[in-house]
Tab-separated table of N, CA and C in Angstrom:
chain	number	residue	atom	x	y	z
D	16	PHE	N	2.532	5.428	5.626
D	16	PHE	CA	1.250	6.055	5.871
D	16	PHE	C	1.479	7.440	6.445
D	17	VAL	N	0.761	8.407	5.877
D	17	VAL	CA	0.794	9.774	6.369
D	17	VAL	C	-0.627	10.162	6.754
D	18	HIS	N	-0.793	11.320	7.344
D	18	HIS	CA	-2.094	11.641	7.924
D	18	HIS	C	-2.857	12.747	7.216
D	19	SER	N	-2.421	13.132	6.016
D	19	SER	CA	-3.182	14.111	5.244
D	19	SER	C	-3.053	13.785	3.762
D	20	ARG	N	-4.040	14.226	3.019
D	20	ARG	CA	-4.018	14.003	1.569
D	20	ARG	C	-2.804	14.676	0.946
D	21	LYS	N	-2.564	15.910	1.339
D	21	LYS	CA	-1.410	16.654	0.824
D	21	LYS	C	-0.105	15.947	1.207
D	22	GLY	N	-0.088	15.336	2.385
D	22	GLY	CA	1.103	14.644	2.863
D	22	GLY	C	1.520	13.473	1.997
D	23	THR	N	0.565	12.861	1.273
D	23	THR	CA	0.935	11.734	0.413
D	23	THR	C	1.874	12.190	-0.695
D	24	GLY	N	1.486	13.242	-1.399
D	24	GLY	CA	2.327	13.763	-2.474
D	24	GLY	C	3.604	14.397	-1.971
D	25	ASP	N	3.496	15.126	-0.864
D	25	ASP	CA	4.686	15.763	-0.288
D	25	ASP	C	5.725	14.720	0.127
D	26	THR	N	5.264	13.624	0.708
D	26	THR	CA	6.182	12.570	1.157
D	26	THR	C	6.822	11.859	-0.029
D	27	ALA	N	6.038	11.552	-1.056
D	27	ALA	CA	6.593	10.916	-2.254
D	27	ALA	C	7.633	11.827	-2.910
D	28	THR	N	7.341	13.113	-2.964
D	28	THR	CA	8.284	14.080	-3.545
D	28	THR	C	9.568	14.137	-2.720
D	29	ALA	N	9.431	14.200	-1.397
D	29	ALA	CA	10.608	14.265	-0.523
D	29	ALA	C	11.459	13.000	-0.650
D	30	LEU	N	10.828	11.837	-0.711
D	30	LEU	CA	11.569	10.581	-0.880
D	30	LEU	C	12.323	10.571	-2.206
D	31	ALA	N	11.664	10.993	-3.272
D	31	ALA	CA	12.306	11.022	-4.588
D	31	ALA	C	13.475	12.010	-4.618
D	32	GLU	N	13.277	13.173	-4.018
D	32	GLU	CA	14.353	14.168	-3.993
D	32	GLU	C	15.552	13.671	-3.195
D	33	GLU	N	15.283	13.063	-2.055
D	33	GLU	CA	16.379	12.538	-1.221
D	33	GLU	C	17.119	11.406	-1.939
D	34	ALA	N	16.365	10.491	-2.546
D	34	ALA	CA	16.985	9.378	-3.266
D	34	ALA	C	17.767	9.880	-4.476
D	35	SER	N	17.241	10.880	-5.150
D	35	SER	CA	17.940	11.449	-6.301
D	35	SER	C	19.238	12.127	-5.865
D	36	ALA	N	19.190	12.868	-4.770
D	36	ALA	CA	20.380	13.543	-4.250
D	36	ALA	C	21.453	12.536	-3.841
D	37	ASN	N	21.016	11.373	-3.362
D	37	ASN	CA	21.956	10.320	-2.958
D	37	ASN	C	22.275	9.361	-4.103
D	38	GLN	N	21.778	9.665	-5.283
D	38	GLN	CA	21.985	8.844	-6.481
D	38	GLN	C	21.524	7.403	-6.289
D	39	THR	N	20.381	7.230	-5.608
D	39	THR	CA	19.831	5.889	-5.391
D	39	THR	C	18.419	5.732	-5.955
D	40	LEU	N	17.872	6.774	-6.547
D	40	LEU	CA	16.500	6.719	-7.050
D	40	LEU	C	16.320	5.598	-8.063
D	41	GLU	N	17.160	5.561	-9.077
D	41	GLU	CA	17.043	4.531	-10.126
D	41	GLU	C	17.213	3.126	-9.553
D	42	ARG	N	18.197	2.946	-8.716
D	42	ARG	CA	18.518	1.616	-8.196
D	42	ARG	C	17.472	1.099	-7.212
D	43	LEU	N	16.954	1.962	-6.360
D	43	LEU	CA	16.060	1.504	-5.301
D	43	LEU	C	14.573	1.616	-5.621
D	44	PHE	N	14.186	2.546	-6.471
D	44	PHE	CA	12.758	2.811	-6.639
D	44	PHE	C	12.211	2.592	-8.048
D	45	VAL	N	12.922	3.048	-9.070
D	45	VAL	CA	12.391	2.996	-10.426
D	45	VAL	C	12.381	1.554	-10.926
D	46	THR	N	11.249	1.137	-11.505
D	46	THR	CA	11.057	-0.271	-11.872
D	46	THR	C	11.192	-0.542	-13.361
D	47	GLN	N	11.631	0.435	-14.147
D	47	GLN	CA	11.795	0.221	-15.584
D	47	GLN	C	12.915	-0.780	-15.828
D	48	GLY	N	12.893	-1.411	-17.008
D	48	GLY	CA	13.976	-2.317	-17.370
D	48	GLY	C	13.530	-3.763	-17.432
D	49	ASP	N	14.490	-4.665	-17.304
D	49	ASP	CA	14.223	-6.094	-17.405
D	49	ASP	C	13.584	-6.625	-16.133
D	50	GLY	N	13.042	-7.799	-16.223
D	50	GLY	CA	12.468	-8.465	-15.049
D	50	GLY	C	10.985	-8.185	-14.894
D	51	PRO	N	10.363	-8.856	-13.909
D	51	PRO	CA	8.919	-8.740	-13.738
D	51	PRO	C	8.444	-7.334	-13.378
D	52	ASN	N	9.213	-6.601	-12.567
D	52	ASN	CA	8.803	-5.247	-12.207
D	52	ASN	C	8.894	-4.307	-13.405
D	53	GLY	N	9.887	-4.517	-14.248
D	53	GLY	CA	10.005	-3.713	-15.460
D	53	GLY	C	8.845	-3.969	-16.409
D	54	ALA	N	8.426	-5.220	-16.508
D	54	ALA	CA	7.271	-5.555	-17.344
D	54	ALA	C	6.011	-4.916	-16.778
D	55	ALA	N	5.862	-4.930	-15.458
D	55	ALA	CA	4.702	-4.291	-14.822
D	55	ALA	C	4.726	-2.794	-15.084
D	56	HIS	N	5.907	-2.188	-14.985
D	56	HIS	CA	6.042	-0.759	-15.252
D	56	HIS	C	5.566	-0.451	-16.673
D	57	SER	N	5.979	-1.248	-17.621
D	57	SER	CA	5.592	-1.038	-19.018
D	57	SER	C	4.082	-1.158	-19.210
D	58	ARG	N	3.460	-2.124	-18.523
D	58	ARG	CA	2.010	-2.330	-18.643
D	58	ARG	C	1.214	-1.125	-18.152
D	59	TYR	N	1.732	-0.412	-17.136
D	59	TYR	CA	0.988	0.688	-16.529
D	59	TYR	C	1.422	2.076	-16.995
D	60	ALA	N	2.506	2.175	-17.740
D	60	ALA	CA	3.059	3.482	-18.109
D	60	ALA	C	2.030	4.368	-18.814
D	61	ASP	N	1.309	3.823	-19.766
D	61	ASP	CA	0.343	4.616	-20.517
D	61	ASP	C	-0.829	5.050	-19.633
D	62	ARG	N	-1.325	4.134	-18.814
D	62	ARG	CA	-2.441	4.471	-17.919
D	62	ARG	C	-2.034	5.531	-16.901
D	63	ALA	N	-0.830	5.433	-16.366
D	63	ALA	CA	-0.357	6.423	-15.388
D	63	ALA	C	-0.209	7.789	-16.062
D	64	ARG	N	0.317	7.800	-17.263
D	64	ARG	CA	0.514	9.060	-17.982
D	64	ARG	C	-0.817	9.738	-18.280
D	65	LYS	N	-1.864	8.946	-18.544
D	65	LYS	CA	-3.174	9.487	-18.898
D	65	LYS	C	-4.061	9.780	-17.691
D	66	SER	N	-3.583	9.495	-16.496
D	66	SER	CA	-4.372	9.744	-15.289
D	66	SER	C	-4.747	11.221	-15.200
D	67	ARG	N	-5.957	11.481	-14.728
D	67	ARG	CA	-6.392	12.877	-14.539
D	67	ARG	C	-5.642	13.539	-13.395
D	68	ASN	N	-5.082	12.734	-12.516
D	68	ASN	CA	-4.342	13.244	-11.366
D	68	ASN	C	-2.863	13.348	-11.755
D	69	ARG	N	-2.373	14.556	-11.907
D	69	ARG	CA	-0.978	14.770	-12.325
D	69	ARG	C	0.012	14.117	-11.368
D	70	GLU	N	-0.322	14.068	-10.075
D	70	GLU	CA	0.599	13.463	-9.113
D	70	GLU	C	0.796	11.977	-9.384
D	71	VAL	N	-0.252	11.295	-9.813
D	71	VAL	CA	-0.132	9.865	-10.136
D	71	VAL	C	0.906	9.696	-11.235
D	72	SER	N	0.790	10.492	-12.272
D	72	SER	CA	1.717	10.431	-13.399
D	72	SER	C	3.139	10.813	-12.990
D	73	ASN	N	3.278	11.915	-12.265
D	73	ASN	CA	4.605	12.395	-11.872
D	73	ASN	C	5.334	11.413	-10.959
D	74	HIS	N	4.651	10.890	-9.963
D	74	HIS	CA	5.301	9.988	-9.012
D	74	HIS	C	5.585	8.621	-9.622
D	75	PHE	N	4.768	8.201	-10.579
D	75	PHE	CA	4.982	6.915	-11.253
D	75	PHE	C	6.374	6.850	-11.873
D	76	GLN	N	6.815	7.939	-12.442
D	76	GLN	CA	8.132	7.963	-13.086
D	76	GLN	C	9.266	7.721	-12.090
D	77	ASN	N	9.000	7.979	-10.802
D	77	ASN	CA	9.998	7.749	-9.748
D	77	ASN	C	9.778	6.433	-9.012
D	78	GLY	N	8.872	5.600	-9.529
D	78	GLY	CA	8.609	4.302	-8.899
D	78	GLY	C	7.749	4.406	-7.656
D	79	MET	N	6.980	5.496	-7.557
D	79	MET	CA	6.165	5.731	-6.367
D	79	MET	C	4.727	6.052	-6.767
D	80	GLY	N	3.842	5.955	-5.780
D	80	GLY	CA	2.454	6.293	-6.011
D	80	GLY	C	1.851	6.934	-4.779
D	81	ILE	N	0.641	7.465	-4.950
D	81	ILE	CA	-0.088	8.056	-3.830
D	81	ILE	C	-1.482	7.441	-3.780
D	82	HIS	N	-2.111	7.521	-2.612
D	82	HIS	CA	-3.458	6.971	-2.433
D	82	HIS	C	-4.116	7.696	-1.269
D	83	HIS	N	-5.261	8.343	-1.538
D	83	HIS	CA	-6.031	8.978	-0.459
D	83	HIS	C	-7.470	9.151	-0.916
D	84	ALA	N	-8.365	9.435	0.016
D	84	ALA	CA	-9.795	9.509	-0.261
D	84	ALA	C	-10.175	10.650	-1.195
D	85	GLY	N	-9.336	11.648	-1.355
D	85	GLY	CA	-9.640	12.772	-2.226
D	85	GLY	C	-9.402	12.496	-3.704
D	86	MET	N	-8.844	11.348	-4.021
D	86	MET	CA	-8.579	10.982	-5.410
D	86	MET	C	-9.827	10.368	-6.039
D	87	LEU	N	-9.907	10.448	-7.353
D	87	LEU	CA	-10.973	9.748	-8.058
D	87	LEU	C	-10.808	8.245	-7.833
D	88	ARG	N	-11.920	7.531	-7.774
D	88	ARG	CA	-11.863	6.091	-7.515
D	88	ARG	C	-10.966	5.366	-8.520
D	89	GLY	N	-11.045	5.756	-9.790
D	89	GLY	CA	-10.216	5.120	-10.811
D	89	GLY	C	-8.729	5.315	-10.566
D	90	ASP	N	-8.349	6.501	-10.096
D	90	ASP	CA	-6.939	6.761	-9.794
D	90	ASP	C	-6.491	5.991	-8.552
D	91	ARG	N	-7.363	5.894	-7.550
D	91	ARG	CA	-7.020	5.089	-6.359
D	91	ARG	C	-6.823	3.628	-6.768
D	92	LYS	N	-7.728	3.117	-7.582
D	92	LYS	CA	-7.646	1.721	-8.031
D	92	LYS	C	-6.371	1.498	-8.848
D	93	LEU	N	-6.045	2.458	-9.708
D	93	LEU	CA	-4.824	2.357	-10.506
D	93	LEU	C	-3.598	2.291	-9.601
D	94	SER	N	-3.534	3.142	-8.580
D	94	SER	CA	-2.407	3.126	-7.640
D	94	SER	C	-2.323	1.785	-6.921
D	95	GLU	N	-3.462	1.250	-6.506
D	95	GLU	CA	-3.492	-0.058	-5.834
D	95	GLU	C	-2.963	-1.153	-6.753
D	96	GLN	N	-3.424	-1.163	-8.013
D	96	GLN	CA	-2.999	-2.185	-8.963
D	96	GLN	C	-1.517	-2.076	-9.281
D	97	MET	N	-1.033	-0.846	-9.473
D	97	MET	CA	0.389	-0.660	-9.791
D	97	MET	C	1.268	-1.157	-8.649
D	98	PHE	N	0.852	-0.891	-7.408
D	98	PHE	CA	1.628	-1.348	-6.258
D	98	PHE	C	1.567	-2.869	-6.137
D	99	ALA	N	0.379	-3.426	-6.242
D	99	ALA	CA	0.210	-4.881	-6.114
D	99	ALA	C	1.001	-5.640	-7.179
D	100	ASP	N	1.088	-5.073	-8.388
D	100	ASP	CA	1.782	-5.745	-9.486
D	100	ASP	C	3.276	-5.427	-9.559
D	101	GLY	N	3.773	-4.539	-8.679
D	101	GLY	CA	5.202	-4.233	-8.647
D	101	GLY	C	5.646	-3.147	-9.605
D	102	ALA	N	4.705	-2.440	-10.230
D	102	ALA	CA	5.072	-1.362	-11.143
D	102	ALA	C	5.616	-0.158	-10.379
D	103	ILE	N	5.175	-0.005	-9.127
D	103	ILE	CA	5.737	0.998	-8.221
D	103	ILE	C	6.150	0.286	-6.946
D	104	LYS	N	7.204	0.766	-6.314
D	104	LYS	CA	7.722	0.113	-5.114
D	104	LYS	C	7.277	0.777	-3.824
D	105	VAL	N	6.867	2.062	-3.909
D	105	VAL	CA	6.469	2.820	-2.724
D	105	VAL	C	5.085	3.398	-2.967
D	106	LEU	N	4.216	3.256	-1.981
D	106	LEU	CA	2.886	3.853	-2.053
D	106	LEU	C	2.687	4.715	-0.808
D	107	CYS	N	2.662	6.019	-0.994
D	107	CYS	CA	2.438	6.963	0.108
D	107	CYS	C	0.937	7.178	0.210
D	108	CYS	N	0.377	6.849	1.358
D	108	CYS	CA	-1.079	6.839	1.464
D	108	CYS	C	-1.542	7.265	2.850
D	109	THR	N	-2.845	7.503	2.930
D	109	THR	CA	-3.482	7.779	4.211
D	109	THR	C	-4.057	6.473	4.746
D	110	ALA	N	-4.600	6.523	5.945
D	110	ALA	CA	-5.141	5.322	6.576
D	110	ALA	C	-6.337	4.737	5.832
D	111	THR	N	-6.893	5.476	4.884
D	111	THR	CA	-7.976	4.955	4.049
D	111	THR	C	-7.595	3.607	3.463
D	112	LEU	N	-6.349	3.481	3.069
D	112	LEU	CA	-5.882	2.241	2.449
D	112	LEU	C	-5.884	1.084	3.438
D	113	ALA	N	-5.554	1.338	4.682
D	113	ALA	CA	-5.476	0.268	5.678
D	113	ALA	C	-6.856	-0.268	6.037
D	114	TRP	N	-7.864	0.594	6.002
D	114	TRP	CA	-9.197	0.184	6.438
D	114	TRP	C	-10.039	-0.407	5.335
D	115	GLY	N	-9.843	-0.003	4.088
D	115	GLY	CA	-10.788	-0.422	3.073
D	115	GLY	C	-10.261	-1.347	2.003
D	116	VAL	N	-8.960	-1.597	1.958
D	116	VAL	CA	-8.383	-2.316	0.837
D	116	VAL	C	-7.455	-3.413	1.337
D	117	ASN	N	-7.543	-4.591	0.753
D	117	ASN	CA	-6.644	-5.685	1.105
D	117	ASN	C	-5.400	-5.598	0.226
D	118	LEU	N	-4.474	-4.739	0.616
D	118	LEU	CA	-3.257	-4.530	-0.159
D	118	LEU	C	-2.052	-4.705	0.760
D	119	PRO	N	-1.437	-5.884	0.724
D	119	PRO	CA	-0.303	-6.139	1.609
D	119	PRO	C	0.978	-5.474	1.125
D	120	ALA	N	1.902	-5.297	2.061
D	120	ALA	CA	3.217	-4.740	1.759
D	120	ALA	C	4.239	-5.456	2.633
D	121	HIS	N	5.467	-5.492	2.205
D	121	HIS	CA	6.511	-6.083	3.043
D	121	HIS	C	6.841	-5.156	4.202
D	122	THR	N	6.962	-3.865	3.906
D	122	THR	CA	7.330	-2.878	4.915
D	122	THR	C	6.279	-1.775	4.985
D	123	VAL	N	5.896	-1.427	6.204
D	123	VAL	CA	4.933	-0.360	6.444
D	123	VAL	C	5.570	0.649	7.388
D	124	ILE	N	5.429	1.923	7.054
D	124	ILE	CA	5.958	2.993	7.905
D	124	ILE	C	4.823	3.970	8.197
D	125	ILE	N	4.634	4.283	9.460
D	125	ILE	CA	3.681	5.311	9.855
D	125	ILE	C	4.496	6.562	10.162
D	126	LYS	N	4.234	7.616	9.405
D	126	LYS	CA	4.974	8.874	9.547
D	126	LYS	C	4.209	9.791	10.499
D	127	GLY	N	4.520	9.684	11.765
D	127	GLY	CA	3.905	10.542	12.772
D	127	GLY	C	2.686	9.933	13.432
D	128	THR	N	2.475	10.299	14.681
D	128	THR	CA	1.333	9.785	15.436
D	128	THR	C	0.396	10.898	15.885
D	129	ASN	N	0.692	12.118	15.520
D	129	ASN	CA	-0.121	13.263	15.902
D	129	ASN	C	-1.023	13.607	14.718
D	130	ILE	N	-2.330	13.395	14.867
D	130	ILE	CA	-3.257	13.623	13.767
D	130	ILE	C	-4.331	14.627	14.167
D	131	TYR	N	-4.889	15.299	13.175
D	131	TYR	CA	-5.958	16.262	13.451
D	131	TYR	C	-7.286	15.522	13.596
D	132	ASN	N	-7.984	15.794	14.687
D	132	ASN	CA	-9.304	15.214	14.940
D	132	ASN	C	-10.335	16.323	14.775
D	133	PRO	N	-11.103	16.308	13.672
D	133	PRO	CA	-12.045	17.398	13.426
D	133	PRO	C	-13.165	17.483	14.466
D	134	GLU	N	-13.550	16.346	15.051
D	134	GLU	CA	-14.597	16.376	16.074
D	134	GLU	C	-14.144	17.114	17.330
D	135	LYS	N	-12.873	16.951	17.668
D	135	LYS	CA	-12.328	17.632	18.851
D	135	LYS	C	-11.746	18.994	18.503
D	136	GLY	N	-11.522	19.229	17.208
D	136	GLY	CA	-10.969	20.503	16.772
D	136	GLY	C	-9.523	20.706	17.177
D	137	LYS	N	-8.785	19.606	17.360
D	137	LYS	CA	-7.385	19.712	17.756
D	137	LYS	C	-6.617	18.451	17.366
D	138	MET	N	-5.329	18.512	17.557
D	138	MET	CA	-4.466	17.363	17.268
D	138	MET	C	-4.600	16.330	18.384
D	139	THR	N	-4.642	15.053	17.998
D	139	THR	CA	-4.718	13.959	18.970
D	139	THR	C	-3.759	12.856	18.547
D	140	ASP	N	-3.527	11.910	19.450
D	140	ASP	CA	-2.673	10.767	19.131
D	140	ASP	C	-3.417	9.788	18.228
D	141	LEU	N	-2.697	9.180	17.331
D	141	LEU	CA	-3.231	8.107	16.499
D	141	LEU	C	-3.640	6.964	17.422
D	142	SER	N	-4.807	6.401	17.206
D	142	SER	CA	-5.282	5.344	18.099
D	142	SER	C	-4.490	4.054	17.890
D	143	ILE	N	-4.409	3.253	18.922
D	143	ILE	CA	-3.707	1.971	18.826
D	143	ILE	C	-4.413	1.058	17.820
D	144	LEU	N	-5.729	1.185	17.686
D	144	LEU	CA	-6.473	0.402	16.701
D	144	LEU	C	-6.027	0.755	15.284
D	145	ASP	N	-5.842	2.061	15.019
D	145	ASP	CA	-5.338	2.486	13.708
D	145	ASP	C	-3.923	1.955	13.469
D	146	VAL	N	-3.082	2.019	14.480
D	146	VAL	CA	-1.711	1.511	14.352
D	146	VAL	C	-1.740	0.019	14.018
D	147	GLN	N	-2.547	-0.745	14.725
D	147	GLN	CA	-2.640	-2.187	14.464
D	147	GLN	C	-3.157	-2.466	13.060
D	148	GLN	N	-4.166	-1.720	12.641
D	148	GLN	CA	-4.739	-1.921	11.310
D	148	GLN	C	-3.710	-1.612	10.223
D	149	ILE	N	-2.966	-0.531	10.399
D	149	ILE	CA	-1.944	-0.153	9.422
D	149	ILE	C	-0.797	-1.165	9.432
D	150	PHE	N	-0.317	-1.518	10.598
D	150	PHE	CA	0.776	-2.492	10.687
D	150	PHE	C	0.353	-3.858	10.150
D	151	GLY	N	-0.940	-4.133	10.170
D	151	GLY	CA	-1.451	-5.394	9.645
D	151	GLY	C	-1.239	-5.575	8.159
D	152	ARG	N	-0.864	-4.519	7.453
D	152	ARG	CA	-0.557	-4.618	6.015
D	152	ARG	C	0.800	-5.289	5.798
D	153	ALA	N	1.664	-5.266	6.791
D	153	ALA	CA	3.053	-5.737	6.618
D	153	ALA	C	3.162	-7.244	6.777
D	154	GLY	N	3.836	-7.871	5.810
D	154	GLY	CA	4.182	-9.285	5.918
D	154	GLY	C	3.003	-10.224	6.037
D	155	ARG	N	1.991	-10.058	5.231
D	155	ARG	CA	0.836	-10.948	5.267
D	155	ARG	C	1.266	-12.363	4.907
D	156	PRO	N	0.914	-13.363	5.717
D	156	PRO	CA	1.403	-14.733	5.523
D	156	PRO	C	1.152	-15.317	4.135
D	157	GLN	N	0.022	-15.001	3.532
D	157	GLN	CA	-0.262	-15.560	2.210
D	157	GLN	C	0.552	-14.911	1.092
D	158	PHE	N	1.250	-13.798	1.399
D	158	PHE	CA	2.015	-13.087	0.376
D	158	PHE	C	3.504	-12.989	0.661
D	159	ASP	N	3.918	-13.147	1.925
D	159	ASP	CA	5.301	-12.870	2.306
D	159	ASP	C	5.686	-13.758	3.489
D	160	THR	N	6.977	-14.023	3.634
D	160	THR	CA	7.443	-14.835	4.762
D	160	THR	C	7.762	-14.000	5.988
D	161	SER	N	7.876	-12.677	5.793
D	161	SER	CA	8.146	-11.777	6.917
D	161	SER	C	7.644	-10.386	6.561
D	162	GLY	N	7.653	-9.521	7.552
D	162	GLY	CA	7.238	-8.142	7.315
D	162	GLY	C	7.894	-7.226	8.322
D	163	GLU	N	7.914	-5.947	8.007
D	163	GLU	CA	8.510	-4.957	8.891
D	163	GLU	C	7.549	-3.793	9.059
D	164	ALA	N	7.474	-3.265	10.266
D	164	ALA	CA	6.631	-2.107	10.537
D	164	ALA	C	7.434	-1.122	11.379
D	165	THR	N	7.363	0.138	11.006
D	165	THR	CA	8.099	1.194	11.698
D	165	THR	C	7.145	2.329	12.043
D	166	LEU	N	7.253	2.808	13.261
D	166	LEU	CA	6.453	3.934	13.726
D	166	LEU	C	7.387	5.101	13.992
D	167	ILE	N	7.177	6.208	13.297
D	167	ILE	CA	7.977	7.409	13.502
D	167	ILE	C	7.138	8.364	14.336
D	168	THR	N	7.659	8.769	15.477
D	168	THR	CA	6.915	9.645	16.363
D	168	THR	C	7.861	10.576	17.110
D	169	ASP	N	7.282	11.546	17.812
D	169	ASP	CA	8.077	12.423	18.657
D	169	ASP	C	8.480	11.693	19.918
D	170	HIS	N	9.612	12.059	20.468
D	170	HIS	CA	10.085	11.439	21.707
D	170	HIS	C	9.064	11.634	22.843
D	171	LYS	N	8.412	12.796	22.882
D	171	LYS	CA	7.446	13.083	23.948
D	171	LYS	C	6.194	12.208	23.863
D	172	ALA	N	5.956	11.561	22.705
D	172	ALA	CA	4.794	10.683	22.567
D	172	ALA	C	5.052	9.293	23.144
D	173	LEU	N	6.297	8.999	23.448
D	173	LEU	CA	6.633	7.689	24.004
D	173	LEU	C	6.307	7.658	25.492
D	174	PRO	N	5.961	6.455	26.003
D	174	PRO	CA	5.623	6.357	27.441
D	174	PRO	C	6.815	6.582	28.345
């Protein structure tokens, strides 16, 4: 989870570039090939390519997706379905996904705790309620036997 719409695409791009540089992109993220994830990838390839949102199409090829409120509803739904069905392994999203959609994940990462609050006109800490809601996506009992949640923050934000 990231805290801006632009951050979803930027984070997916950075992950793909880092994995590609380490020669792990194909092995860890891309779902093409044999097996259930490869079949899911094949089912969604045409829809992802035809998406009006170029980022959906571009990130799909790297086994990743994006999700934020600025996307068309159809593209958000497509990203949700691709992730749920295993066609993509990583979904970079804003907190919109945690509050409005029942989409579980094995691992959830919150990238930063400093968010812009437009009402206050300044940066504020992510609320504990938001953290709990986001972490609640990880390891849902009806879908997984365990889950992992990671919070990335500045050292000065720690108690």
